[in-house]
Amino acid sequence: MGARIQSVSTDGRAVEQAAACLRAGGLVVFPTETVYGLGADALNPKAVARVFEVKQRPRFDPLIVHIADIEWLRDIAAAFPPAARKLADRFWPGPLTFVLPKTDRVPDLVTAGLPSVAVRMPRHPLALDLIRQVGGPVAAPSANRFGHLSPSTAEDARTEVGEGADMILDGGPCPVGIESTIVSLLDPNPLLLRPGGLPLEDIESVIGPLARARHADERPQSPGRLLRHYAPRTPLSLVSAVPPRADRAGAGLLSPGPVPEAGGFAMVEMLSPALDAAEAAARLFSALRRLDAAGLSRIYALEGPERGLWRAINDRLRRASVRDAPDEIPG
Ligand code: AMP
Ligand code: MG
């Protein structure tokens, strides 16, 4: 049966109980503004090991550590370069993760043996409240089985990892809906490791042009960048134009905005009628889950424009479209 969903709006003590559970080494599913996370005390290797088991996540894929107070960085990051400070001043709490050199306090399991740690201060009030009540960093990857779609509702998280979690906090649908943007600050030149919920353009407005990780660069850092990732079970093709009628029978269409002529598809999901990227990101994973549950022969996903939050949406769809190279590491 697994963990029961506890609605924070109707259960006044739910967050307190969840904090106690995490402090005792338990696993708690909780909402952040990006997606639902499966949390564990980041400084408790046994609890962190359970996260890997429940997610069936390979040990080489490190976790993001969530904090509620910038002072906590002292404990877990061995350096906080000026670029990180500028970005944190502007965008924390928010959907931005830094990769920084780690201290000895952070268990190797959390960072998959890397000398660096990924850290984020989430903006979701419930996540912040929970982490503050835990009183220390919470390691939390997305609350899904490895390689699957990230959950943006408590119900989707329960479907994915409910069996293995001790508690599930329901704070409603995630407002951003797509994972955080990851920036490495290990070198003097900041490096974009994963596009995500904070647009690249916003980051560049504060620290100037960002280098992008090429696949070959990414290998030792392994962010959510396995070639095939964030994937539905139904084969998905990323396309730049709506496929011809002959290909539509039995297939579904995922479209960024309105399409002039979409007759013949078995199902159509439109992410945002006004082509608003924030709305589209917030709806992406639930739309993909609906398409995946509809028994379609194929999902055609129409590319969005390569700017702002659409970049992160296109990135997820690109990874979801890789079929024949499961778990392959590029580079
Ligand atoms: P998830 O929370 O499942 O979206 O995954 C978070 C992503 O952050 C993973 O893909 C990790 O590989 C990435 N990440 C975590 N720690 C590091 C690190 N030290 N260096 C680079 N990427 C990291
Ligand atoms: Mg994930």
mmCIF file of C-alpha atoms and ligand atoms in Angstrom:
data_model
loop_
_atom_site.group_PDB
_atom_site.id
_atom_site.type_symbol
_atom_site.label_atom_id
_atom_site.label_comp_id
_atom_site.label_asym_id
_atom_site.label_seq_id
_atom_site.Cartn_x
_atom_site.Cartn_y
_atom_site.Cartn_z
ATOM 1 C CA MET A 1 0.000 0.000 0.000
ATOM 2 C CA GLY A 2 2.826 2.390 0.876
ATOM 3 C CA ALA A 3 2.765 5.880 2.307
ATOM 4 C CA ARG A 4 -0.463 7.786 2.774
ATOM 5 C CA ILE A 5 -0.766 11.239 1.216
ATOM 6 C CA GLN A 6 -1.074 13.896 3.920
ATOM 7 C CA SER A 7 -2.590 17.159 2.819
ATOM 8 C CA VAL A 8 -0.814 20.044 4.461
ATOM 9 C CA SER A 9 -3.857 22.291 4.126
ATOM 10 C CA THR A 10 -6.025 19.974 6.239
ATOM 11 C CA ASP A 11 -3.433 18.507 8.583
ATOM 12 C CA GLY A 12 -1.787 21.228 10.662
ATOM 13 C CA ARG A 13 0.883 18.950 12.083
ATOM 14 C CA ALA A 14 1.909 17.234 8.861
ATOM 15 C CA VAL A 15 5.064 19.280 8.288
ATOM 16 C CA GLU A 16 6.167 18.843 11.887
ATOM 17 C CA GLN A 17 5.707 15.070 11.602
ATOM 18 C CA ALA A 18 7.550 14.995 8.303
ATOM 19 C CA ALA A 19 10.487 16.894 9.816
ATOM 20 C CA ALA A 20 10.627 14.438 12.724
ATOM 21 C CA CYS A 21 10.505 11.555 10.255
ATOM 22 C CA LEU A 22 13.439 12.975 8.273
ATOM 23 C CA ARG A 23 15.449 13.601 11.436
ATOM 24 C CA ALA A 24 14.876 9.976 12.419
ATOM 25 C CA GLY A 25 16.277 8.747 9.102
ATOM 26 C CA GLY A 26 12.961 8.367 7.253
ATOM 27 C CA LEU A 27 12.065 9.259 3.674
ATOM 28 C CA VAL A 28 9.535 11.989 2.935
ATOM 29 C CA VAL A 29 8.033 13.011 -0.384
ATOM 30 C CA PHE A 30 7.501 16.774 -0.408
ATOM 31 C CA PRO A 31 6.615 19.467 -2.940
ATOM 32 C CA THR A 32 9.101 22.015 -4.201
ATOM 33 C CA GLU A 33 8.384 24.692 -6.800
ATOM 34 C CA THR A 34 10.120 22.521 -9.438
ATOM 35 C CA VAL A 35 8.883 18.947 -8.900
ATOM 36 C CA TYR A 36 8.106 16.646 -5.947
ATOM 37 C CA GLY A 37 11.244 15.411 -4.190
ATOM 38 C CA LEU A 38 12.027 12.240 -2.253
ATOM 39 C CA GLY A 39 13.864 13.643 0.759
ATOM 40 C CA ALA A 40 16.315 12.205 3.267
ATOM 41 C CA ASP A 41 18.645 13.705 5.875
ATOM 42 C CA ALA A 42 21.612 14.570 3.649
ATOM 43 C CA LEU A 43 24.096 13.888 6.432
ATOM 44 C CA ASN A 44 22.729 10.405 7.200
ATOM 45 C CA PRO A 45 24.265 7.892 4.759
ATOM 46 C CA LYS A 46 21.793 5.137 5.681
ATOM 47 C CA ALA A 47 18.813 7.339 4.886
ATOM 48 C CA VAL A 48 20.437 8.490 1.649
ATOM 49 C CA ALA A 49 21.123 4.869 0.670
ATOM 50 C CA ARG A 50 17.389 4.179 0.933
ATOM 51 C CA VAL A 51 16.684 6.995 -1.531
ATOM 52 C CA PHE A 52 18.862 5.230 -4.108
ATOM 53 C CA GLU A 53 17.101 1.930 -3.435
ATOM 54 C CA VAL A 54 13.583 3.329 -3.649
ATOM 55 C CA LYS A 55 14.343 5.241 -6.840
ATOM 56 C CA GLN A 56 16.370 2.341 -8.256
ATOM 57 C CA ARG A 57 18.852 5.056 -9.018
ATOM 58 C CA PRO A 58 22.399 4.068 -9.954
ATOM 59 C CA ARG A 59 24.964 5.059 -7.366
ATOM 60 C CA PHE A 60 26.875 7.136 -9.897
ATOM 61 C CA ASP A 61 24.060 9.710 -10.112
ATOM 62 C CA PRO A 62 24.505 12.275 -7.309
ATOM 63 C CA LEU A 63 21.657 13.982 -5.410
ATOM 64 C CA ILE A 64 20.812 17.655 -4.948
ATOM 65 C CA VAL A 65 21.080 18.895 -1.353
ATOM 66 C CA HIS A 66 18.372 21.333 -0.250
ATOM 67 C CA ILE A 67 18.954 24.028 2.355
ATOM 68 C CA ALA A 68 16.724 26.586 4.076
ATOM 69 C CA ASP A 69 19.379 29.075 5.130
ATOM 70 C CA ILE A 70 22.376 30.325 3.207
ATOM 71 C CA GLU A 71 24.494 30.010 6.370
ATOM 72 C CA TRP A 72 24.155 26.221 6.082
ATOM 73 C CA LEU A 73 26.448 26.375 3.078
ATOM 74 C CA ARG A 74 29.406 26.732 5.435
ATOM 75 C CA ASP A 75 28.827 23.177 6.539
ATOM 76 C CA ILE A 76 28.553 21.584 3.128
ATOM 77 C CA ALA A 77 30.368 23.763 0.561
ATOM 78 C CA ALA A 78 34.120 24.340 0.777
ATOM 79 C CA ALA A 79 33.890 27.521 -1.333
ATOM 80 C CA PHE A 80 31.233 30.018 -2.362
ATOM 81 C CA PRO A 81 32.668 32.042 -5.241
ATOM 82 C CA PRO A 82 31.470 35.595 -5.992
ATOM 83 C CA ALA A 83 29.429 34.484 -9.017
ATOM 84 C CA ALA A 84 27.500 32.075 -6.784
ATOM 85 C CA ARG A 85 26.879 34.812 -4.248
ATOM 86 C CA LYS A 86 25.537 37.163 -6.914
ATOM 87 C CA LEU A 87 23.249 34.487 -8.280
ATOM 88 C CA ALA A 88 22.076 33.425 -4.825
ATOM 89 C CA ASP A 89 21.316 37.048 -3.866
ATOM 90 C CA ARG A 90 19.140 37.346 -6.904
ATOM 91 C CA PHE A 91 17.566 33.918 -7.403
ATOM 92 C CA TRP A 92 17.546 32.070 -4.067
ATOM 93 C CA PRO A 93 15.256 30.752 -2.891
ATOM 94 C CA GLY A 94 14.383 29.474 -6.360
ATOM 95 C CA PRO A 95 14.826 26.859 -9.112
ATOM 96 C CA LEU A 96 18.605 27.238 -9.384
ATOM 97 C CA THR A 97 21.150 24.623 -8.233
ATOM 98 C CA PHE A 98 24.864 25.304 -7.758
ATOM 99 C CA VAL A 99 27.608 22.716 -8.003
ATOM 100 C CA LEU A 100 30.320 23.679 -5.505
ATOM 101 C CA PRO A 101 33.324 21.963 -3.932
ATOM 102 C CA LYS A 102 32.098 19.859 -1.009
ATOM 103 C CA THR A 103 33.206 19.580 2.600
ATOM 104 C CA ASP A 104 33.900 16.313 4.427
ATOM 105 C CA ARG A 105 30.537 16.640 6.171
ATOM 106 C CA VAL A 106 28.721 15.583 3.006
ATOM 107 C CA PRO A 107 28.660 11.784 2.668
ATOM 108 C CA ASP A 108 30.243 10.437 -0.523
ATOM 109 C CA LEU A 109 27.038 8.598 -1.296
ATOM 110 C CA VAL A 110 25.199 11.917 -1.720
ATOM 111 C CA THR A 111 27.686 13.143 -4.310
ATOM 112 C CA ALA A 112 28.348 9.742 -5.907
ATOM 113 C CA GLY A 113 31.967 10.041 -4.844
ATOM 114 C CA LEU A 114 32.441 13.404 -6.567
ATOM 115 C CA PRO A 115 34.435 16.094 -4.760
ATOM 116 C CA SER A 116 31.569 18.509 -5.474
ATOM 117 C CA VAL A 117 28.050 18.911 -4.127
ATOM 118 C CA ALA A 118 24.894 20.232 -5.803
ATOM 119 C CA VAL A 119 22.978 22.670 -3.567
ATOM 120 C CA ARG A 120 19.702 24.521 -3.872
ATOM 121 C CA MET A 121 17.445 26.619 -1.673
ATOM 122 C CA PRO A 122 13.898 25.890 -2.870
ATOM 123 C CA ARG A 123 11.264 28.635 -2.960
ATOM 124 C CA HIS A 124 8.214 26.522 -2.151
ATOM 125 C CA PRO A 125 7.049 27.679 1.317
ATOM 126 C CA LEU A 126 6.279 24.127 2.379
ATOM 127 C CA ALA A 127 9.701 22.845 1.356
ATOM 128 C CA LEU A 128 11.418 25.718 3.132
ATOM 129 C CA ASP A 129 9.337 25.213 6.262
ATOM 130 C CA LEU A 130 10.069 21.478 6.253
ATOM 131 C CA ILE A 131 13.819 21.865 5.763
ATOM 132 C CA ARG A 132 13.973 24.585 8.404
ATOM 133 C CA GLN A 133 12.217 22.304 10.873
ATOM 134 C CA VAL A 134 14.605 19.468 10.051
ATOM 135 C CA GLY A 135 17.351 21.921 10.954
ATOM 136 C CA GLY A 136 19.849 20.652 8.382
ATOM 137 C CA PRO A 137 20.315 19.862 4.693
ATOM 138 C CA VAL A 138 17.883 17.501 2.963
ATOM 139 C CA ALA A 139 19.036 15.450 -0.025
ATOM 140 C CA ALA A 140 16.165 15.106 -2.455
ATOM 141 C CA PRO A 141 16.116 13.885 -6.029
ATOM 142 C CA SER A 142 12.857 13.949 -7.936
ATOM 143 C CA ALA A 143 10.343 11.492 -6.461
ATOM 144 C CA ASN A 144 10.249 9.087 -9.402
ATOM 145 C CA ARG A 145 11.807 5.797 -10.380
ATOM 146 C CA PHE A 146 15.064 6.320 -12.174
ATOM 147 C CA GLY A 147 14.635 7.463 -15.770
ATOM 148 C CA HIS A 148 10.887 8.047 -15.433
ATOM 149 C CA LEU A 149 8.987 11.319 -15.666
ATOM 150 C CA SER A 150 9.361 13.622 -12.675
ATOM 151 C CA PRO A 151 6.171 13.983 -10.597
ATOM 152 C CA SER A 152 4.528 17.389 -10.387
ATOM 153 C CA THR A 153 1.651 16.270 -8.137
ATOM 154 C CA ALA A 154 1.566 14.279 -4.872
ATOM 155 C CA GLU A 155 -0.524 11.597 -6.571
ATOM 156 C CA ASP A 156 2.064 11.119 -9.348
ATOM 157 C CA ALA A 157 4.811 10.920 -6.717
ATOM 158 C CA ARG A 158 2.847 8.238 -4.872
ATOM 159 C CA THR A 159 2.493 6.217 -8.057
ATOM 160 C CA GLU A 160 6.259 6.402 -8.554
ATOM 161 C CA VAL A 161 7.770 5.920 -5.087
ATOM 162 C CA GLY A 162 4.850 5.687 -2.623
ATOM 163 C CA GLU A 163 5.774 2.124 -1.666
ATOM 164 C CA GLY A 164 9.183 3.158 -0.427
ATOM 165 C CA ALA A 165 8.457 6.492 1.271
ATOM 166 C CA ASP A 166 7.423 6.904 4.904
ATOM 167 C CA MET A 167 5.311 10.015 4.301
ATOM 168 C CA ILE A 168 3.968 12.047 1.396
ATOM 169 C CA LEU A 169 3.202 15.734 1.888
ATOM 170 C CA ASP A 170 0.653 17.154 -0.523
ATOM 171 C CA GLY A 171 1.080 20.836 -1.302
ATOM 172 C CA GLY A 172 -0.802 20.827 -4.616
ATOM 173 C CA PRO A 173 0.695 20.922 -8.114
ATOM 174 C CA CYS A 174 4.251 22.263 -8.434
ATOM 175 C CA PRO A 175 4.146 25.852 -9.722
ATOM 176 C CA VAL A 176 7.274 25.655 -11.920
ATOM 177 C CA GLY A 177 6.859 22.020 -12.916
ATOM 178 C CA ILE A 178 10.294 21.359 -14.371
ATOM 179 C CA GLU A 179 13.555 20.544 -12.572
ATOM 180 C CA SER A 180 16.014 23.232 -11.445
ATOM 181 C CA THR A 181 18.647 24.801 -13.656
ATOM 182 C CA ILE A 182 22.092 23.462 -12.647
ATOM 183 C CA VAL A 183 25.167 25.689 -12.840
ATOM 184 C CA SER A 184 28.648 24.457 -11.959
ATOM 185 C CA LEU A 185 30.842 27.003 -10.178
ATOM 186 C CA LEU A 186 33.836 24.717 -9.787
ATOM 187 C CA ASP A 187 35.879 26.625 -12.361
ATOM 188 C CA PRO A 188 36.303 30.373 -12.794
ATOM 189 C CA ASN A 189 33.963 30.149 -15.790
ATOM 190 C CA PRO A 190 30.480 29.120 -14.652
ATOM 191 C CA LEU A 191 29.070 26.217 -16.664
ATOM 192 C CA LEU A 192 25.443 25.360 -17.424
ATOM 193 C CA LEU A 193 25.025 21.645 -16.672
ATOM 194 C CA ARG A 194 21.272 21.375 -17.104
ATOM 195 C CA PRO A 195 18.708 23.880 -18.390
ATOM 196 C CA GLY A 196 15.737 24.069 -16.032
ATOM 197 C CA GLY A 197 13.191 26.134 -14.176
ATOM 198 C CA LEU A 198 15.261 29.321 -14.142
ATOM 199 C CA PRO A 199 15.819 30.587 -17.700
ATOM 200 C CA LEU A 200 19.391 30.825 -18.923
ATOM 201 C CA GLU A 201 18.757 34.424 -19.967
ATOM 202 C CA ASP A 202 17.995 35.399 -16.343
ATOM 203 C CA ILE A 203 21.278 33.921 -15.156
ATOM 204 C CA GLU A 204 23.240 35.602 -17.932
ATOM 205 C CA SER A 205 21.682 38.960 -17.047
ATOM 206 C CA VAL A 206 23.487 38.726 -13.698
ATOM 207 C CA ILE A 207 26.837 37.068 -14.463
ATOM 208 C CA GLY A 208 27.206 37.388 -18.242
ATOM 209 C CA PRO A 209 27.471 34.605 -20.831
ATOM 210 C CA LEU A 210 27.414 31.060 -19.467
ATOM 211 C CA ALA A 211 29.401 28.242 -21.002
ATOM 212 C CA ARG A 212 27.257 25.183 -21.847
ATOM 213 C CA ALA A 213 28.358 21.705 -20.943
ATOM 214 C CA ARG A 214 29.003 19.613 -24.014
ATOM 215 C CA HIS A 215 28.244 15.942 -23.606
ATOM 216 C CA ALA A 216 31.914 15.126 -23.250
ATOM 217 C CA ASP A 217 32.281 17.689 -20.437
ATOM 218 C CA GLU A 218 29.281 16.339 -18.617
ATOM 219 C CA ARG A 219 30.487 12.832 -18.104
ATOM 220 C CA PRO A 220 32.326 13.249 -14.799
ATOM 221 C CA GLN A 221 29.612 15.500 -13.413
ATOM 222 C CA SER A 222 26.614 13.412 -14.433
ATOM 223 C CA PRO A 223 23.662 15.724 -13.899
ATOM 224 C CA GLY A 224 20.205 14.599 -15.077
ATOM 225 C CA ARG A 225 21.862 14.246 -18.404
ATOM 226 C CA LEU A 226 21.779 10.626 -19.211
ATOM 227 C CA LEU A 227 20.936 10.480 -22.858
ATOM 228 C CA ARG A 228 17.607 8.819 -22.209
ATOM 229 C CA HIS A 229 15.901 10.322 -19.169
ATOM 230 C CA TYR A 230 12.650 11.884 -18.042
ATOM 231 C CA ALA A 231 10.949 9.389 -20.314
ATOM 232 C CA PRO A 232 7.417 8.045 -20.788
ATOM 233 C CA ARG A 233 7.025 4.339 -21.704
ATOM 234 C CA THR A 234 5.349 5.179 -24.997
ATOM 235 C CA PRO A 235 7.832 5.876 -27.817
ATOM 236 C CA LEU A 236 8.189 9.626 -28.227
ATOM 237 C CA SER A 237 9.387 11.494 -31.307
ATOM 238 C CA LEU A 238 10.478 15.105 -31.076
ATOM 239 C CA VAL A 239 9.396 16.850 -34.280
ATOM 240 C CA SER A 240 9.673 20.353 -35.680
ATOM 241 C CA ALA A 241 6.386 20.169 -37.618
ATOM 242 C CA VAL A 242 3.039 18.403 -37.095
ATOM 243 C CA PRO A 243 3.287 14.968 -38.777
ATOM 244 C CA PRO A 244 1.173 14.266 -41.867
ATOM 245 C CA ARG A 245 -2.296 12.723 -41.514
ATOM 246 C CA ALA A 246 -1.092 9.298 -42.549
ATOM 247 C CA ASP A 247 1.025 9.066 -39.378
ATOM 248 C CA ARG A 248 -1.614 10.268 -36.936
ATOM 249 C CA ALA A 249 -3.879 7.245 -36.358
ATOM 250 C CA GLY A 250 -3.326 5.854 -32.881
ATOM 251 C CA ALA A 251 -0.743 8.517 -32.101
ATOM 252 C CA GLY A 252 -0.815 11.441 -29.673
ATOM 253 C CA LEU A 253 0.378 15.006 -30.135
ATOM 254 C CA LEU A 254 2.015 17.151 -27.474
ATOM 255 C CA SER A 255 2.062 20.707 -28.672
ATOM 256 C CA PRO A 256 3.539 23.868 -27.116
ATOM 257 C CA GLY A 257 0.557 25.952 -28.219
ATOM 258 C CA PRO A 258 -2.439 25.874 -30.550
ATOM 259 C CA VAL A 259 -2.022 23.940 -33.814
ATOM 260 C CA PRO A 260 -4.070 24.996 -36.817
ATOM 261 C CA GLU A 261 -4.907 21.488 -37.965
ATOM 262 C CA ALA A 262 -4.576 18.523 -35.598
ATOM 263 C CA GLY A 263 -7.304 16.210 -36.924
ATOM 264 C CA GLY A 264 -6.689 12.468 -36.907
ATOM 265 C CA PHE A 265 -4.648 12.199 -33.693
ATOM 266 C CA ALA A 266 -5.996 9.861 -31.016
ATOM 267 C CA MET A 267 -5.189 12.481 -28.373
ATOM 268 C CA VAL A 268 -3.848 16.037 -28.293
ATOM 269 C CA GLU A 269 -2.301 17.821 -25.290
ATOM 270 C CA MET A 270 -1.646 21.528 -25.664
ATOM 271 C CA LEU A 271 0.758 22.960 -23.072
ATOM 272 C CA SER A 272 -0.230 26.612 -23.253
ATOM 273 C CA PRO A 273 -2.952 28.234 -25.380
ATOM 274 C CA ALA A 274 -1.079 31.561 -25.197
ATOM 275 C CA LEU A 275 2.344 29.927 -25.786
ATOM 276 C CA ASP A 276 3.383 30.974 -22.300
ATOM 277 C CA ALA A 277 6.552 29.051 -21.346
ATOM 278 C CA ALA A 278 5.938 29.138 -17.587
ATOM 279 C CA GLU A 279 2.460 27.704 -18.035
ATOM 280 C CA ALA A 280 3.827 25.104 -20.451
ATOM 281 C CA ALA A 281 6.582 23.982 -18.041
ATOM 282 C CA ALA A 282 4.091 23.666 -15.190
ATOM 283 C CA ARG A 283 1.937 21.367 -17.332
ATOM 284 C CA LEU A 284 4.636 19.376 -19.123
ATOM 285 C CA PHE A 285 5.032 16.300 -16.934
ATOM 286 C CA SER A 286 1.336 15.822 -16.187
ATOM 287 C CA ALA A 287 0.523 16.150 -19.902
ATOM 288 C CA LEU A 288 3.182 13.543 -20.702
ATOM 289 C CA ARG A 289 1.769 11.233 -18.046
ATOM 290 C CA ARG A 290 -1.746 11.537 -19.501
ATOM 291 C CA LEU A 291 -0.432 10.772 -22.979
ATOM 292 C CA ASP A 292 1.576 7.862 -21.609
ATOM 293 C CA ALA A 293 -1.506 6.396 -19.927
ATOM 294 C CA ALA A 294 -3.638 6.550 -23.083
ATOM 295 C CA GLY A 295 -2.305 3.431 -24.805
ATOM 296 C CA LEU A 296 -0.978 5.344 -27.825
ATOM 297 C CA SER A 297 1.335 3.820 -30.413
ATOM 298 C CA ARG A 298 3.540 6.922 -30.354
ATOM 299 C CA ILE A 299 3.708 10.424 -28.928
ATOM 300 C CA TYR A 300 4.760 13.204 -31.276
ATOM 301 C CA ALA A 301 6.135 16.170 -29.344
ATOM 302 C CA LEU A 302 6.349 19.411 -31.228
ATOM 303 C CA GLU A 303 9.456 21.453 -30.369
ATOM 304 C CA GLY A 304 9.030 24.843 -28.720
ATOM 305 C CA PRO A 305 11.154 27.890 -29.545
ATOM 306 C CA GLU A 306 14.753 27.570 -28.268
ATOM 307 C CA ARG A 307 14.565 30.385 -25.713
ATOM 308 C CA GLY A 308 13.734 30.982 -22.049
ATOM 309 C CA LEU A 309 11.994 28.141 -20.245
ATOM 310 C CA TRP A 310 11.258 26.468 -23.590
ATOM 311 C CA ARG A 311 14.904 25.423 -23.667
ATOM 312 C CA ALA A 312 14.399 23.259 -20.581
ATOM 313 C CA ILE A 313 11.153 21.863 -22.009
ATOM 314 C CA ASN A 314 12.897 20.966 -25.293
ATOM 315 C CA ASP A 315 15.800 19.429 -23.346
ATOM 316 C CA ARG A 316 13.439 17.099 -21.424
ATOM 317 C CA LEU A 317 11.586 16.133 -24.600
ATOM 318 C CA ARG A 318 14.863 15.456 -26.399
ATOM 319 C CA ARG A 319 15.959 13.090 -23.622
ATOM 320 C CA ALA A 320 12.516 11.468 -23.545
ATOM 321 C CA SER A 321 12.774 10.820 -27.283
ATOM 322 C CA VAL A 322 15.956 8.763 -27.088
ATOM 323 C CA ARG A 323 14.830 5.190 -27.462
ATOM 324 C CA ASP A 324 17.560 2.796 -28.318
ATOM 325 C CA ALA A 325 20.252 3.866 -25.924
ATOM 326 C CA PRO A 326 18.765 3.319 -22.477
ATOM 327 C CA ASP A 327 20.962 4.740 -19.746
ATOM 328 C CA GLU A 328 23.725 5.470 -22.209
ATOM 329 C CA ILE A 329 26.199 8.082 -21.094
ATOM 330 C CA PRO A 330 27.129 10.367 -23.940
ATOM 331 C CA GLY A 331 30.663 11.503 -24.489
HETATM 332 P P1 AMP B 1 17.228 14.997 -9.913
HETATM 333 O O1 AMP B 1 17.067 15.581 -8.545
HETATM 334 O O2 AMP B 1 16.846 13.565 -10.037
HETATM 335 O O3 AMP B 1 16.616 15.877 -10.973
HETATM 336 O O4 AMP B 1 18.767 14.995 -10.206
HETATM 337 C C1 AMP B 1 19.524 16.069 -9.867
HETATM 338 C C2 AMP B 1 20.645 16.207 -10.790
HETATM 339 O O5 AMP B 1 21.700 16.981 -10.185
HETATM 340 C C3 AMP B 1 21.195 14.847 -11.100
HETATM 341 O O6 AMP B 1 21.077 14.574 -12.468
HETATM 342 C C4 AMP B 1 22.601 14.912 -10.640
HETATM 343 O O7 AMP B 1 23.452 14.199 -11.449
HETATM 344 C C5 AMP B 1 22.936 16.412 -10.601
HETATM 345 N N1 AMP B 1 24.025 16.610 -9.659
HETATM 346 C C6 AMP B 1 23.979 16.353 -8.370
HETATM 347 N N2 AMP B 1 25.198 16.530 -7.804
HETATM 348 C C7 AMP B 1 26.036 16.937 -8.778
HETATM 349 C C8 AMP B 1 27.431 17.269 -8.822
HETATM 350 N N3 AMP B 1 28.206 17.213 -7.745
HETATM 351 N N4 AMP B 1 27.957 17.638 -9.999
HETATM 352 C C9 AMP B 1 27.173 17.693 -11.092
HETATM 353 N N5 AMP B 1 25.860 17.385 -11.108
HETATM 354 C C10 AMP B 1 25.286 17.001 -9.969
HETATM 355 MG MG MG B 2 15.204 13.197 -11.487
#
